[in-house]
PDB file of C-alpha atoms in Angstrom:
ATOM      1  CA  UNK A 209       5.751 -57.499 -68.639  1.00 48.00           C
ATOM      2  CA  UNK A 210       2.650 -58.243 -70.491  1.00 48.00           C
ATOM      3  CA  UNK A 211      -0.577 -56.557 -69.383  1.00 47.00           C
ATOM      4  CA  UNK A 212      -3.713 -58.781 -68.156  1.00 44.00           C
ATOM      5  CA  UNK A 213      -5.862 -59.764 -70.237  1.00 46.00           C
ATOM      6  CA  UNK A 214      -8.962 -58.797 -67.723  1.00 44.00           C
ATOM      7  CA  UNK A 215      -6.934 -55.299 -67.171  1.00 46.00           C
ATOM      8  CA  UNK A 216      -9.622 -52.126 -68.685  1.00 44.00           C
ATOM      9  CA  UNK A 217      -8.472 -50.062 -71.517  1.00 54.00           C
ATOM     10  CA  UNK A 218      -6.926 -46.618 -69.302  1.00 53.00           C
ATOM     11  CA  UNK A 219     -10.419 -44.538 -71.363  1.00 55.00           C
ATOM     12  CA  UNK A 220     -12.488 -47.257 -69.575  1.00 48.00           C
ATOM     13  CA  UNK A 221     -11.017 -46.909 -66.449  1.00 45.00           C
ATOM     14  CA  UNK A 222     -11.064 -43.390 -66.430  1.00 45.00           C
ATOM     15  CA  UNK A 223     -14.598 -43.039 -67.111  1.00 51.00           C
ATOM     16  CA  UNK A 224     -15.623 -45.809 -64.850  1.00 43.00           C
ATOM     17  CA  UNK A 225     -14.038 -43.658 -62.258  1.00 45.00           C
ATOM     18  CA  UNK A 226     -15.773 -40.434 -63.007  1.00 43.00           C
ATOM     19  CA  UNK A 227     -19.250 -42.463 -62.889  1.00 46.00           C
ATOM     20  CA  UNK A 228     -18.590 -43.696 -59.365  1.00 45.00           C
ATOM     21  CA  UNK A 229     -17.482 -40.495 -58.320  1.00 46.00           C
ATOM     22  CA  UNK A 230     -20.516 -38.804 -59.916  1.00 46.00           C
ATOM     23  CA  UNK A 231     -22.853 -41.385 -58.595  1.00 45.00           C
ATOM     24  CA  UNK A 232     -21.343 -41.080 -55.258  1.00 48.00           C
ATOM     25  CA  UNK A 233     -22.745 -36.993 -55.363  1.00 59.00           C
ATOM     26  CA  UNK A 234     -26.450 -37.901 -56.278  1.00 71.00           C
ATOM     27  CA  UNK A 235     -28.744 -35.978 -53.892  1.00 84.00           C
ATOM     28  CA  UNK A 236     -31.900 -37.601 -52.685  1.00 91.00           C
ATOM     29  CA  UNK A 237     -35.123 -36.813 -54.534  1.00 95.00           C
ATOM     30  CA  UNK A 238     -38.242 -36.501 -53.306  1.00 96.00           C
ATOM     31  CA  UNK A 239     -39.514 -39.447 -54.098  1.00 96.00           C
ATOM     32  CA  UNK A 240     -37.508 -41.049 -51.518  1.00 96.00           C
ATOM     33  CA  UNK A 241     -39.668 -39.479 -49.086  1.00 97.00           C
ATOM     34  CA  UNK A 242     -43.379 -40.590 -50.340  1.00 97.00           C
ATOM     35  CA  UNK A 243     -44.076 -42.980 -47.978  1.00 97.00           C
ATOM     36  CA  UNK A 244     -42.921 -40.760 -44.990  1.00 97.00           C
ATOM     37  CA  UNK A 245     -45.075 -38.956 -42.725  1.00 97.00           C
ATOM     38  CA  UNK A 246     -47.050 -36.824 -41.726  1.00 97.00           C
ATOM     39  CA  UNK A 247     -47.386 -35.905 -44.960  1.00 97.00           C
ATOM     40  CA  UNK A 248     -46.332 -32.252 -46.050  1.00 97.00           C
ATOM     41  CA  UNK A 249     -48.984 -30.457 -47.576  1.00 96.00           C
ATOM     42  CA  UNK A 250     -47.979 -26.842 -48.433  1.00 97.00           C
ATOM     43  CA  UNK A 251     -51.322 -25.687 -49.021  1.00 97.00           C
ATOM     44  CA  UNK A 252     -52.192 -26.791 -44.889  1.00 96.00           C
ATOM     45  CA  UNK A 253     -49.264 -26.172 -43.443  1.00 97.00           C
ATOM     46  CA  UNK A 254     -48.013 -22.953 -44.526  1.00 97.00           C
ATOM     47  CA  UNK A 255     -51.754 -21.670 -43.910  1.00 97.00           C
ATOM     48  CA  UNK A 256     -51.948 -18.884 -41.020  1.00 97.00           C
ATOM     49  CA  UNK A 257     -49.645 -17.768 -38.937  1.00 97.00           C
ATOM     50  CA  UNK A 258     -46.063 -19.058 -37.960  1.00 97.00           C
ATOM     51  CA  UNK A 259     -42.639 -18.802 -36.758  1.00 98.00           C
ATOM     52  CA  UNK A 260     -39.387 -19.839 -37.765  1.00 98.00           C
ATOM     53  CA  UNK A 261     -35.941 -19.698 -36.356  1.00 98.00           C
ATOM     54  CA  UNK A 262     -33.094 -19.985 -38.108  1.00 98.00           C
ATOM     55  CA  UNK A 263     -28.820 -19.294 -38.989  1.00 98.00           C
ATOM     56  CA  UNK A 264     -26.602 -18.739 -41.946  1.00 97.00           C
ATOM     57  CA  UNK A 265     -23.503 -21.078 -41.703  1.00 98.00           C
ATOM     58  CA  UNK A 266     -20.512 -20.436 -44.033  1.00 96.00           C
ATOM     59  CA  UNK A 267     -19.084 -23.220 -45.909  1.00 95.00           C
ATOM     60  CA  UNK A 268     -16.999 -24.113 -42.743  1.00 96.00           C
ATOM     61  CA  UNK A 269     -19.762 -24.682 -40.868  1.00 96.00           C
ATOM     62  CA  UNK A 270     -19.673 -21.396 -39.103  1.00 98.00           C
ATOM     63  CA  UNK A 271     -22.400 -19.591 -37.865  1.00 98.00           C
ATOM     64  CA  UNK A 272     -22.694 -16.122 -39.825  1.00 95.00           C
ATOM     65  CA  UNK A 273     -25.721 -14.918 -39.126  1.00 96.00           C
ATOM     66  CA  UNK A 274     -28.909 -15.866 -37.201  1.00 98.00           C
ATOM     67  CA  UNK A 275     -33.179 -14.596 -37.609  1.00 98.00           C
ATOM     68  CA  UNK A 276     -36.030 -14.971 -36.834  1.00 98.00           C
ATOM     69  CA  UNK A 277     -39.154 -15.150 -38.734  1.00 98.00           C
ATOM     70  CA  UNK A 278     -42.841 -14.141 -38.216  1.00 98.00           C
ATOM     71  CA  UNK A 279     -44.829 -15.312 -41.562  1.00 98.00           C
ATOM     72  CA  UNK A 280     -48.532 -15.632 -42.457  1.00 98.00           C
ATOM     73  CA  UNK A 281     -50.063 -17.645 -45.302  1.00 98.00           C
ATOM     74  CA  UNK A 282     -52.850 -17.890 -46.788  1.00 98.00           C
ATOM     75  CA  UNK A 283     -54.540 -19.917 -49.839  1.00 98.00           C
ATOM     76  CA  UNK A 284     -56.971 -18.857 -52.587  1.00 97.00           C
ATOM     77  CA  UNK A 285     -57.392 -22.541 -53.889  1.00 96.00           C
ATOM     78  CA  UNK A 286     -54.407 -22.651 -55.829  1.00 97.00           C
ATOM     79  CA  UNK A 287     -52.508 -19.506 -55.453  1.00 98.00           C
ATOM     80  CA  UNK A 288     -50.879 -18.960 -52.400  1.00 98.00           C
ATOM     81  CA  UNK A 289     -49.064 -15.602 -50.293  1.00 98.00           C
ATOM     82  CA  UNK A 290     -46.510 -16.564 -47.729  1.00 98.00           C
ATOM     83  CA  UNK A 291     -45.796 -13.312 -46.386  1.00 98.00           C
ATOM     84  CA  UNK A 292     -42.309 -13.603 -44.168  1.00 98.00           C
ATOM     85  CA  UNK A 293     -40.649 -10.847 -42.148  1.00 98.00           C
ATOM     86  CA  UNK A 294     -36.934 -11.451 -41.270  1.00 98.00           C
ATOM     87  CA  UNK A 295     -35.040  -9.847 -37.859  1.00 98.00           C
ATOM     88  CA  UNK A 296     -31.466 -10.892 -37.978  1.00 97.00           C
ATOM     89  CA  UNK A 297     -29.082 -10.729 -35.235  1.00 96.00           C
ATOM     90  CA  UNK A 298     -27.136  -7.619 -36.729  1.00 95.00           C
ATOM     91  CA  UNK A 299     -30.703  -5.829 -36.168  1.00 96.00           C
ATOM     92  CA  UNK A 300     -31.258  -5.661 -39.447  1.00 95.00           C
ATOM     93  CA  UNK A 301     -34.701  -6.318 -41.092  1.00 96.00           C
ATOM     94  CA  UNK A 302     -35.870  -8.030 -44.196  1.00 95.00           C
ATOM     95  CA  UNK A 303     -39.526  -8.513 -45.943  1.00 97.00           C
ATOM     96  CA  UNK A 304     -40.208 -11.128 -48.755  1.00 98.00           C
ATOM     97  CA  UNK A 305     -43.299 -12.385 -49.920  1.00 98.00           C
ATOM     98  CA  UNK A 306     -43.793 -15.394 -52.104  1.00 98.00           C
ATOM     99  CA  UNK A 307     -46.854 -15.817 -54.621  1.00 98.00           C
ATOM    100  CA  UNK A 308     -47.124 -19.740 -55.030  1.00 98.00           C
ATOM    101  CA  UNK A 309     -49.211 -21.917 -56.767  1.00 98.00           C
ATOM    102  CA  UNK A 310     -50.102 -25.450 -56.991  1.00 98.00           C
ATOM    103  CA  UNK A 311     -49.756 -27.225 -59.924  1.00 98.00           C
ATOM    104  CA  UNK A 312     -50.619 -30.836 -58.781  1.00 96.00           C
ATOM    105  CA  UNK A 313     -49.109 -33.904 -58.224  1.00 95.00           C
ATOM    106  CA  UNK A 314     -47.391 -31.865 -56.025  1.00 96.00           C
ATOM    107  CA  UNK A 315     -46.208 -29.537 -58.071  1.00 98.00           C
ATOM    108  CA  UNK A 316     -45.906 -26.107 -56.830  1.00 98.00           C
ATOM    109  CA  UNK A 317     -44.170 -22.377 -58.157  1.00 98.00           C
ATOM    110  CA  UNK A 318     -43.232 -19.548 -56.754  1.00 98.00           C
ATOM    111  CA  UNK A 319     -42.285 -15.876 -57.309  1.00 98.00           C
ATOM    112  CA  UNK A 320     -41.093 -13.042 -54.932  1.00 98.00           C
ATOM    113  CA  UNK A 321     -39.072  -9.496 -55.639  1.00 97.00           C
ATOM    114  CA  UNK A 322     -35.913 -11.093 -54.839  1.00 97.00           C
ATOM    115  CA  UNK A 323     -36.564 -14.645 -56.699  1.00 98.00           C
ATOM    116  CA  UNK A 324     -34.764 -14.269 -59.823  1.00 97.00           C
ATOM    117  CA  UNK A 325     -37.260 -16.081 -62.350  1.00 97.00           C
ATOM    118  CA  UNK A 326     -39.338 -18.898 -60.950  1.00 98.00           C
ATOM    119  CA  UNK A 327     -38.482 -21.110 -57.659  1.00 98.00           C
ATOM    120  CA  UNK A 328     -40.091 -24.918 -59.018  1.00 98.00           C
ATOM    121  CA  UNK A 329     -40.687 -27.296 -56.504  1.00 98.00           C
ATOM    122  CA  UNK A 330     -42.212 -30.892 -55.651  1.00 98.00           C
ATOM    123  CA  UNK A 331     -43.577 -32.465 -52.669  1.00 98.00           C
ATOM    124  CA  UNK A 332     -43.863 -36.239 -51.981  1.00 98.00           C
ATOM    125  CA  UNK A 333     -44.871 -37.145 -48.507  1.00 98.00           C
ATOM    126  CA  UNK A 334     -43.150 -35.056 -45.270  1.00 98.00           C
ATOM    127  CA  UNK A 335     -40.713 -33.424 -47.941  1.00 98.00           C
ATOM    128  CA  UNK A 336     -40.596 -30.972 -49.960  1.00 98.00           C
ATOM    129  CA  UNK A 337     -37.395 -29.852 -52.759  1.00 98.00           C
ATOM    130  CA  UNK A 338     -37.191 -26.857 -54.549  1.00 97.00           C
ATOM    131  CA  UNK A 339     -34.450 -24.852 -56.306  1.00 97.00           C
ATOM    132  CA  UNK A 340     -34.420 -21.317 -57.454  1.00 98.00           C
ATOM    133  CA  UNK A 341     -32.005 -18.240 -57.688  1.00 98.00           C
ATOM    134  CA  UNK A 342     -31.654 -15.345 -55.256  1.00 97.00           C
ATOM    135  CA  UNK A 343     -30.397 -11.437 -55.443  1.00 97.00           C
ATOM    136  CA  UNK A 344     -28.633 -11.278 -52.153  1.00 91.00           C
ATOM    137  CA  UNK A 345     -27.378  -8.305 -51.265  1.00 88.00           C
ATOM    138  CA  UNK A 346     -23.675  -8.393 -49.961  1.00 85.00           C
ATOM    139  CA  UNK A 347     -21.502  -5.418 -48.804  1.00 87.00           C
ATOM    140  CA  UNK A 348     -23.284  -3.388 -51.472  1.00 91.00           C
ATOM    141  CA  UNK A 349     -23.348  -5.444 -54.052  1.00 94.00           C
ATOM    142  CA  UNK A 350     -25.985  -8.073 -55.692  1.00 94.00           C
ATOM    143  CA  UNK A 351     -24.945 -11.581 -55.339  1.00 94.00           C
ATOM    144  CA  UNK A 352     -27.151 -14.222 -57.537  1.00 97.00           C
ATOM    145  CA  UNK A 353     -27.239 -17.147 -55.231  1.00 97.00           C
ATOM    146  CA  UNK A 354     -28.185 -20.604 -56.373  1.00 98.00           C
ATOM    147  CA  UNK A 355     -30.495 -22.197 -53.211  1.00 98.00           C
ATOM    148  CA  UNK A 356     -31.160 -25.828 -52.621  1.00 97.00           C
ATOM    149  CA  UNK A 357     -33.928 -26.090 -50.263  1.00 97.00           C
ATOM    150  CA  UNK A 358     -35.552 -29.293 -48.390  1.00 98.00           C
ATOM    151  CA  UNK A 359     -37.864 -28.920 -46.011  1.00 98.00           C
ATOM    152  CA  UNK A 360     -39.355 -31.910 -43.983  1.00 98.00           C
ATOM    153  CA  UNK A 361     -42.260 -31.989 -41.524  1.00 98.00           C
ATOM    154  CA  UNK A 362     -41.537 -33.264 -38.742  1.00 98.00           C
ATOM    155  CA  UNK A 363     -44.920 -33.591 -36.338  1.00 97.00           C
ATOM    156  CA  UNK A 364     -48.223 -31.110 -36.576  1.00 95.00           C
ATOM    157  CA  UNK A 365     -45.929 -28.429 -35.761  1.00 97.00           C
ATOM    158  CA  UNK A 366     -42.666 -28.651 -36.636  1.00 98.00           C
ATOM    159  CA  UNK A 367     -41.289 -28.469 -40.229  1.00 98.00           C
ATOM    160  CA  UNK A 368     -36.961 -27.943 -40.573  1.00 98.00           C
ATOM    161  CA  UNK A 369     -35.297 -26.991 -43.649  1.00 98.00           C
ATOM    162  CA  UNK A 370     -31.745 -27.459 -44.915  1.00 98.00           C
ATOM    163  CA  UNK A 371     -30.739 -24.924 -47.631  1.00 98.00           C
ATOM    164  CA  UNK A 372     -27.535 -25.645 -49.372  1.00 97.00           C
ATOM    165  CA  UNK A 373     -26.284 -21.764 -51.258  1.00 97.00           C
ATOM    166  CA  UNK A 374     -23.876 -22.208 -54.371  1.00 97.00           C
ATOM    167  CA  UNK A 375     -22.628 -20.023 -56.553  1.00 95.00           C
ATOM    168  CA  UNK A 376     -20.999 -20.872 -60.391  1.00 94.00           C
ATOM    169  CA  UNK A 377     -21.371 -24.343 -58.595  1.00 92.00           C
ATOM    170  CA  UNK A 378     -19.437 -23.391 -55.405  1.00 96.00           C
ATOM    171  CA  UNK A 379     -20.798 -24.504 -52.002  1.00 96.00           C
ATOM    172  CA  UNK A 380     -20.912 -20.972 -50.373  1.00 96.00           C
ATOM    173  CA  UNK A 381     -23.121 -22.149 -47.143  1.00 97.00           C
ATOM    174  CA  UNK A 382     -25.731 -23.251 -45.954  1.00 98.00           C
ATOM    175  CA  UNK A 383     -29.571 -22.018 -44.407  1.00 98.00           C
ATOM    176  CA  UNK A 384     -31.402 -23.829 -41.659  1.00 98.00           C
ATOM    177  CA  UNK A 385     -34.380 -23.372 -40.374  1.00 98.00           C
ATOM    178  CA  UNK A 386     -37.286 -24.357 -37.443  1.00 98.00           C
ATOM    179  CA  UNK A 387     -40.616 -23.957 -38.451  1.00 98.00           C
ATOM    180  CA  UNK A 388     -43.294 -23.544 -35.984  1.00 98.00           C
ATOM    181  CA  UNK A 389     -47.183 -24.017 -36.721  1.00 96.00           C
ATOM    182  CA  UNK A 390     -49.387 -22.888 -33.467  1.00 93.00           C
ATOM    183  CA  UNK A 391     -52.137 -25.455 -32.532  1.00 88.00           C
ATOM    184  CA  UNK A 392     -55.665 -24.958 -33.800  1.00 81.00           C
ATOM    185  CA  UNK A 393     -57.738 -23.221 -31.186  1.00 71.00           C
TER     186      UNK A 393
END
């Protein structure tokens, strides 16, 4: 049987393939979120104190571990401290405290004792994406952690964030959290 004369070379096919299928597994960027609000200044919102809520899900879906968070920021025109202490539902405690900075445009960095190198990030509107590596300790041993973290505002208050964990490119779980922001006095 002769082949058709419209039918693609097997290469062709193949690769056409792998773009769909790599298309298909695009993320969102921020950008998608610039015209969303209210609009998600880090500077404002993670300014004073707040809370957070939150629970470590395995790659199941299953809830591992939950904590809560008491945090305070504050901002020295650029350079920010976001100082966060963790109580997780084993009773166990954690401290970590982030020294960020604004670049512009929406730009930001940041560095803490357990960041390995520098978390980069970008805001555009009520979101926020930034990706960095993390030492977590596991059963006595240091696990570096690949994190994928979106954060949206929701209202005044509320900001949630969606952390995806990999490592060597393996979906390991994922983080999410409920940020709260008091009212103003």
């Amino acid at each position: 049987m002769k082949p058709s004369t419209f039918a693609l070379p097997r290469r062709a096919a193949l690769g056409l393939a792998l773009s769909a299928l790599l298309a298909g597994c695009a993320g969102p960027e921020v950008k998608d979120y610039a015209q969303e609000t209210p609009v998600l200044d880090l500077r404002e919102y993670f300014s004073g104190p707040l809370t957070a809520q939150g629970m470590f899900t395995d790659r199941s879906g299953k809830v591992v571990k939950r904590f809560s968070v008491q945090m305070s920021g504050r901002w020295d025109g650029d350079n920010g401290t976001l100082d966060e202490h963790f109580v997780y539902s084993d009773g166990t405690t954690q401290r970590r405290v982030w020294h960020l900075k604004h670049l512009g445009d929406g730009r930001y960095t940041g560095r803490a004792d357990d960041v390995i190198g520098e978390a980069v990030g970008q805001s555009a509107g009520n979101a926020f994406h930034w990706k960095y590596t993390l030492a977590l300790p596991v059963d006595g041993r240091v696990w570096n952690v690949d994190l994928d973290d979106w954060m949206y505002r929701m209202d005044a208050r509320v900001l949630l964030n969606r952390t995806a964990m990999t490592k060597f490119g393996l979906h390991l779980g994922d983080i999410t959290l409920a940020f709260d922001k008091p009212p103003k006095d």
